[in-house]
Amino acid sequence: MEKFRWLTILGMMFSIIVFLRFGTALFAYDRGAAVNYAMTYCWNYNPNKPDYGSINGDCANFVSQCVEAGGQGGVYSASAAYLACNLKNAGWQVLACGTWAGAPAGIEPGDVVIVGDYGCAGCGFNDWGHIMIVTSVNPVRISGHTTDECNVGFYWHGYSAAIWLHAPTASVNKKPRGGIGADGTPAG
């Protein structure tokens, strides 16, 4: 009995140390919640969130809100390129990247696509032009802001390259870590 009590205490101490050290909570990304948010606010902007449509465009802000509704914290950015980089740093996988890269196998609702005229140079990819959330597949349909669209067939928005980002299926960091802001500096 005494041995069991000490093992329990040691286990609890280990859990506390791990939580304090990493400050994270693991969870499954809720694709349905992200898509529901997108479908709710694709035409009618959320009045409780900022709207950057009149400044530089609202696409990254909107996709940030969608993935946050799915439980993915710590990636917010008002810049499409920085949001894509933040998602990659949070464990999102690049399923495909390149010129005229159509939707890859494995893309799911709640995933993200960013389009631009640049190559696939990792997180240093210049300033990609537009980011959207995948709201359904077979065929792929997307929703986004700036060019306000709600569950429309994927199209290139005048660009020639795409990065398709896939949310991890196991677990990701739920605790906000700040991410990278539109100006390239750490946010939050």
mmCIF file of C-alpha atoms in Angstrom:
data_model
loop_
_atom_site.group_PDB
_atom_site.id
_atom_site.type_symbol
_atom_site.label_atom_id
_atom_site.label_comp_id
_atom_site.label_asym_id
_atom_site.label_seq_id
_atom_site.Cartn_x
_atom_site.Cartn_y
_atom_site.Cartn_z
ATOM 1 C CA MET A 1 0.000 0.000 0.000
ATOM 2 C CA GLU A 2 2.815 2.390 0.919
ATOM 3 C CA LYS A 3 4.596 1.644 -2.395
ATOM 4 C CA PHE A 4 1.411 2.438 -4.343
ATOM 5 C CA ARG A 5 0.997 5.767 -2.525
ATOM 6 C CA TRP A 6 4.584 6.784 -3.337
ATOM 7 C CA LEU A 7 4.174 5.794 -6.989
ATOM 8 C CA THR A 8 0.992 7.867 -7.178
ATOM 9 C CA ILE A 9 2.725 10.878 -5.633
ATOM 10 C CA LEU A 10 5.716 10.529 -7.983
ATOM 11 C CA GLY A 11 3.380 10.228 -10.975
ATOM 12 C CA MET A 12 1.525 13.385 -9.994
ATOM 13 C CA MET A 13 4.783 15.281 -9.452
ATOM 14 C CA PHE A 14 6.054 14.170 -12.861
ATOM 15 C CA SER A 15 2.810 15.362 -14.510
ATOM 16 C CA ILE A 16 3.059 18.736 -12.814
ATOM 17 C CA ILE A 17 6.720 19.149 -13.808
ATOM 18 C CA VAL A 18 5.958 18.252 -17.440
ATOM 19 C CA PHE A 19 3.033 20.683 -17.540
ATOM 20 C CA LEU A 20 5.046 23.498 -15.960
ATOM 21 C CA ARG A 21 8.023 22.841 -18.221
ATOM 22 C CA PHE A 22 6.141 22.699 -21.487
ATOM 23 C CA GLY A 23 2.963 24.562 -20.548
ATOM 24 C CA THR A 24 0.956 22.698 -23.122
ATOM 25 C CA ALA A 25 -2.211 20.731 -23.267
ATOM 26 C CA LEU A 26 -2.606 18.134 -25.984
ATOM 27 C CA PHE A 27 -5.892 17.713 -27.788
ATOM 28 C CA ALA A 28 -7.395 16.527 -31.046
ATOM 29 C CA TYR A 29 -8.070 19.251 -33.612
ATOM 30 C CA ASP A 30 -11.832 19.532 -34.059
ATOM 31 C CA ARG A 31 -12.226 19.820 -37.832
ATOM 32 C CA GLY A 32 -16.003 20.029 -37.541
ATOM 33 C CA ALA A 33 -15.824 23.029 -35.210
ATOM 34 C CA ALA A 34 -13.370 24.800 -37.538
ATOM 35 C CA VAL A 35 -15.615 24.183 -40.567
ATOM 36 C CA ASN A 36 -18.774 25.181 -38.660
ATOM 37 C CA TYR A 37 -17.104 28.466 -37.708
ATOM 38 C CA ALA A 38 -16.102 29.040 -41.333
ATOM 39 C CA MET A 39 -19.615 28.346 -42.587
ATOM 40 C CA THR A 40 -21.151 30.585 -39.905
ATOM 41 C CA TYR A 41 -18.891 33.589 -40.533
ATOM 42 C CA CYS A 42 -17.887 33.325 -44.202
ATOM 43 C CA TRP A 43 -20.510 35.884 -45.268
ATOM 44 C CA ASN A 44 -21.331 37.565 -41.962
ATOM 45 C CA TYR A 45 -18.154 38.568 -40.155
ATOM 46 C CA ASN A 46 -17.995 37.756 -36.433
ATOM 47 C CA PRO A 47 -18.792 41.063 -34.684
ATOM 48 C CA ASN A 48 -16.644 40.033 -31.707
ATOM 49 C CA LYS A 49 -13.462 39.686 -33.798
ATOM 50 C CA PRO A 50 -11.362 42.232 -35.711
ATOM 51 C CA ASP A 51 -12.021 42.848 -39.404
ATOM 52 C CA TYR A 52 -8.982 43.746 -41.504
ATOM 53 C CA GLY A 53 -10.871 43.805 -44.805
ATOM 54 C CA SER A 54 -10.409 47.543 -45.292
ATOM 55 C CA ILE A 55 -6.699 47.479 -44.401
ATOM 56 C CA ASN A 56 -4.803 44.633 -46.054
ATOM 57 C CA GLY A 57 -7.425 41.967 -46.390
ATOM 58 C CA ASP A 58 -9.045 39.663 -43.880
ATOM 59 C CA CYS A 59 -8.142 36.187 -45.182
ATOM 60 C CA ALA A 60 -5.484 35.255 -42.585
ATOM 61 C CA ASN A 61 -7.497 36.780 -39.758
ATOM 62 C CA PHE A 62 -10.528 34.687 -40.781
ATOM 63 C CA VAL A 63 -8.581 31.417 -41.163
ATOM 64 C CA SER A 64 -6.877 32.101 -37.797
ATOM 65 C CA GLN A 65 -10.329 32.387 -36.227
ATOM 66 C CA CYS A 66 -11.481 29.151 -37.886
ATOM 67 C CA VAL A 67 -8.544 27.040 -36.707
ATOM 68 C CA GLU A 68 -8.829 28.592 -33.257
ATOM 69 C CA ALA A 69 -12.493 27.510 -33.187
ATOM 70 C CA GLY A 70 -11.178 24.013 -33.933
ATOM 71 C CA GLY A 71 -8.959 24.312 -30.855
ATOM 72 C CA GLN A 72 -5.635 25.223 -32.492
ATOM 73 C CA GLY A 73 -4.251 28.062 -30.391
ATOM 74 C CA GLY A 74 -1.061 30.024 -30.729
ATOM 75 C CA VAL A 75 -0.997 30.475 -34.490
ATOM 76 C CA TYR A 76 -2.893 33.736 -35.049
ATOM 77 C CA SER A 77 -1.591 36.134 -37.673
ATOM 78 C CA ALA A 78 -3.132 38.756 -39.917
ATOM 79 C CA SER A 79 -0.592 37.781 -42.617
ATOM 80 C CA ALA A 80 -1.226 34.765 -44.853
ATOM 81 C CA ALA A 81 2.483 33.863 -45.070
ATOM 82 C CA TYR A 82 3.052 34.135 -41.318
ATOM 83 C CA LEU A 83 -0.107 32.185 -40.513
ATOM 84 C CA ALA A 84 1.055 29.364 -42.795
ATOM 85 C CA CYS A 85 4.464 29.412 -41.069
ATOM 86 C CA ASN A 86 2.827 29.396 -37.624
ATOM 87 C CA LEU A 87 0.689 26.399 -38.608
ATOM 88 C CA LYS A 88 3.763 24.535 -39.858
ATOM 89 C CA ASN A 89 5.566 25.306 -36.607
ATOM 90 C CA ALA A 90 2.540 23.971 -34.681
ATOM 91 C CA GLY A 91 2.896 20.617 -36.428
ATOM 92 C CA TRP A 92 0.703 21.028 -39.500
ATOM 93 C CA GLN A 93 2.024 18.951 -42.390
ATOM 94 C CA VAL A 94 2.647 20.202 -45.930
ATOM 95 C CA LEU A 95 0.780 17.680 -48.092
ATOM 96 C CA ALA A 96 1.685 19.387 -51.354
ATOM 97 C CA CYS A 97 3.439 22.527 -52.448
ATOM 98 C CA GLY A 98 4.199 23.849 -55.876
ATOM 99 C CA THR A 99 3.099 25.516 -59.046
ATOM 100 C CA TRP A 100 -0.377 24.482 -60.020
ATOM 101 C CA ALA A 101 -0.391 21.879 -57.215
ATOM 102 C CA GLY A 102 -3.963 20.693 -57.089
ATOM 103 C CA ALA A 103 -5.579 19.317 -53.966
ATOM 104 C CA PRO A 104 -3.519 16.378 -52.720
ATOM 105 C CA ALA A 105 -4.710 13.043 -51.401
ATOM 106 C CA GLY A 106 -5.331 13.239 -47.677
ATOM 107 C CA ILE A 107 -6.710 16.776 -47.598
ATOM 108 C CA GLU A 108 -9.624 17.038 -45.150
ATOM 109 C CA PRO A 109 -12.187 19.622 -44.086
ATOM 110 C CA GLY A 110 -10.539 22.009 -41.625
ATOM 111 C CA ASP A 111 -7.203 21.933 -43.482
ATOM 112 C CA VAL A 112 -5.772 25.097 -45.034
ATOM 113 C CA VAL A 113 -4.546 26.142 -48.484
ATOM 114 C CA ILE A 114 -2.439 29.209 -49.244
ATOM 115 C CA VAL A 115 -1.914 30.481 -52.790
ATOM 116 C CA GLY A 116 0.692 32.810 -54.289
ATOM 117 C CA ASP A 117 3.256 33.153 -57.056
ATOM 118 C CA TYR A 118 6.241 31.892 -55.104
ATOM 119 C CA GLY A 119 8.048 28.591 -54.682
ATOM 120 C CA CYS A 120 8.043 26.380 -51.639
ATOM 121 C CA ALA A 121 10.914 27.796 -49.628
ATOM 122 C CA GLY A 122 9.609 26.745 -46.216
ATOM 123 C CA CYS A 123 8.754 29.359 -43.605
ATOM 124 C CA GLY A 124 10.654 32.030 -45.511
ATOM 125 C CA PHE A 125 8.174 32.035 -48.353
ATOM 126 C CA ASN A 126 7.996 35.739 -49.145
ATOM 127 C CA ASP A 127 4.486 37.122 -49.015
ATOM 128 C CA TRP A 128 1.993 34.575 -50.231
ATOM 129 C CA GLY A 129 -1.182 36.176 -51.492
ATOM 130 C CA HIS A 130 -4.258 34.477 -50.050
ATOM 131 C CA ILE A 131 -5.163 31.799 -47.482
ATOM 132 C CA MET A 132 -8.401 29.820 -47.178
ATOM 133 C CA ILE A 133 -9.864 26.984 -45.123
ATOM 134 C CA VAL A 134 -11.022 23.738 -46.730
ATOM 135 C CA THR A 135 -14.713 23.303 -45.906
ATOM 136 C CA SER A 136 -15.418 20.085 -47.825
ATOM 137 C CA VAL A 137 -13.706 17.579 -50.111
ATOM 138 C CA ASN A 138 -14.635 15.521 -53.210
ATOM 139 C CA PRO A 139 -14.517 18.059 -54.766
ATOM 140 C CA VAL A 140 -12.467 20.419 -52.601
ATOM 141 C CA ARG A 141 -14.425 23.461 -51.523
ATOM 142 C CA ILE A 142 -13.017 26.432 -49.630
ATOM 143 C CA SER A 143 -14.206 29.413 -47.600
ATOM 144 C CA GLY A 144 -12.427 32.673 -46.930
ATOM 145 C CA HIS A 145 -12.486 36.422 -46.471
ATOM 146 C CA THR A 146 -11.133 39.374 -48.466
ATOM 147 C CA THR A 147 -12.547 37.676 -51.528
ATOM 148 C CA ASP A 148 -15.548 36.634 -49.452
ATOM 149 C CA GLU A 149 -16.515 33.105 -50.395
ATOM 150 C CA CYS A 150 -18.495 30.408 -48.700
ATOM 151 C CA ASN A 151 -17.935 26.745 -49.582
ATOM 152 C CA VAL A 152 -17.020 27.415 -53.204
ATOM 153 C CA GLY A 153 -14.953 25.181 -55.477
ATOM 154 C CA PHE A 154 -11.210 25.726 -55.095
ATOM 155 C CA TYR A 155 -9.719 28.203 -57.559
ATOM 156 C CA TRP A 156 -6.365 29.949 -57.777
ATOM 157 C CA HIS A 157 -7.414 33.569 -57.141
ATOM 158 C CA GLY A 158 -5.054 34.644 -59.950
ATOM 159 C CA TYR A 159 -2.011 32.912 -58.441
ATOM 160 C CA SER A 160 -0.021 29.935 -59.711
ATOM 161 C CA ALA A 161 1.309 28.101 -56.639
ATOM 162 C CA ALA A 162 -0.276 26.522 -53.576
ATOM 163 C CA ILE A 163 0.712 25.060 -50.228
ATOM 164 C CA TRP A 164 -1.771 22.545 -48.813
ATOM 165 C CA LEU A 165 -1.477 22.301 -45.006
ATOM 166 C CA HIS A 166 -2.936 19.354 -43.112
ATOM 167 C CA ALA A 167 -3.810 19.541 -39.421
ATOM 168 C CA PRO A 168 -2.260 16.828 -37.280
ATOM 169 C CA THR A 169 -4.692 14.047 -36.481
ATOM 170 C CA ALA A 170 -3.191 13.115 -33.114
ATOM 171 C CA SER A 171 -2.549 16.197 -31.026
ATOM 172 C CA VAL A 172 -1.286 19.732 -31.255
ATOM 173 C CA ASN A 173 -0.437 22.531 -28.865
ATOM 174 C CA LYS A 174 -3.632 24.069 -27.537
ATOM 175 C CA LYS A 175 -2.044 26.663 -25.283
ATOM 176 C CA PRO A 176 -1.489 29.915 -27.216
ATOM 177 C CA ARG A 177 2.205 30.528 -27.818
ATOM 178 C CA GLY A 178 1.844 33.830 -29.597
ATOM 179 C CA GLY A 179 2.922 32.970 -33.118
ATOM 180 C CA ILE A 180 4.321 35.504 -35.561
ATOM 181 C CA GLY A 181 2.512 38.774 -36.188
ATOM 182 C CA ALA A 182 1.862 40.427 -39.536
ATOM 183 C CA ASP A 183 4.987 42.541 -39.071
ATOM 184 C CA GLY A 184 7.188 39.461 -38.544
ATOM 185 C CA THR A 185 7.681 39.974 -34.812
ATOM 186 C CA PRO A 186 6.488 37.569 -32.116
ATOM 187 C CA ALA A 187 2.816 38.100 -31.293
ATOM 188 C CA GLY A 188 1.195 37.831 -27.867
#
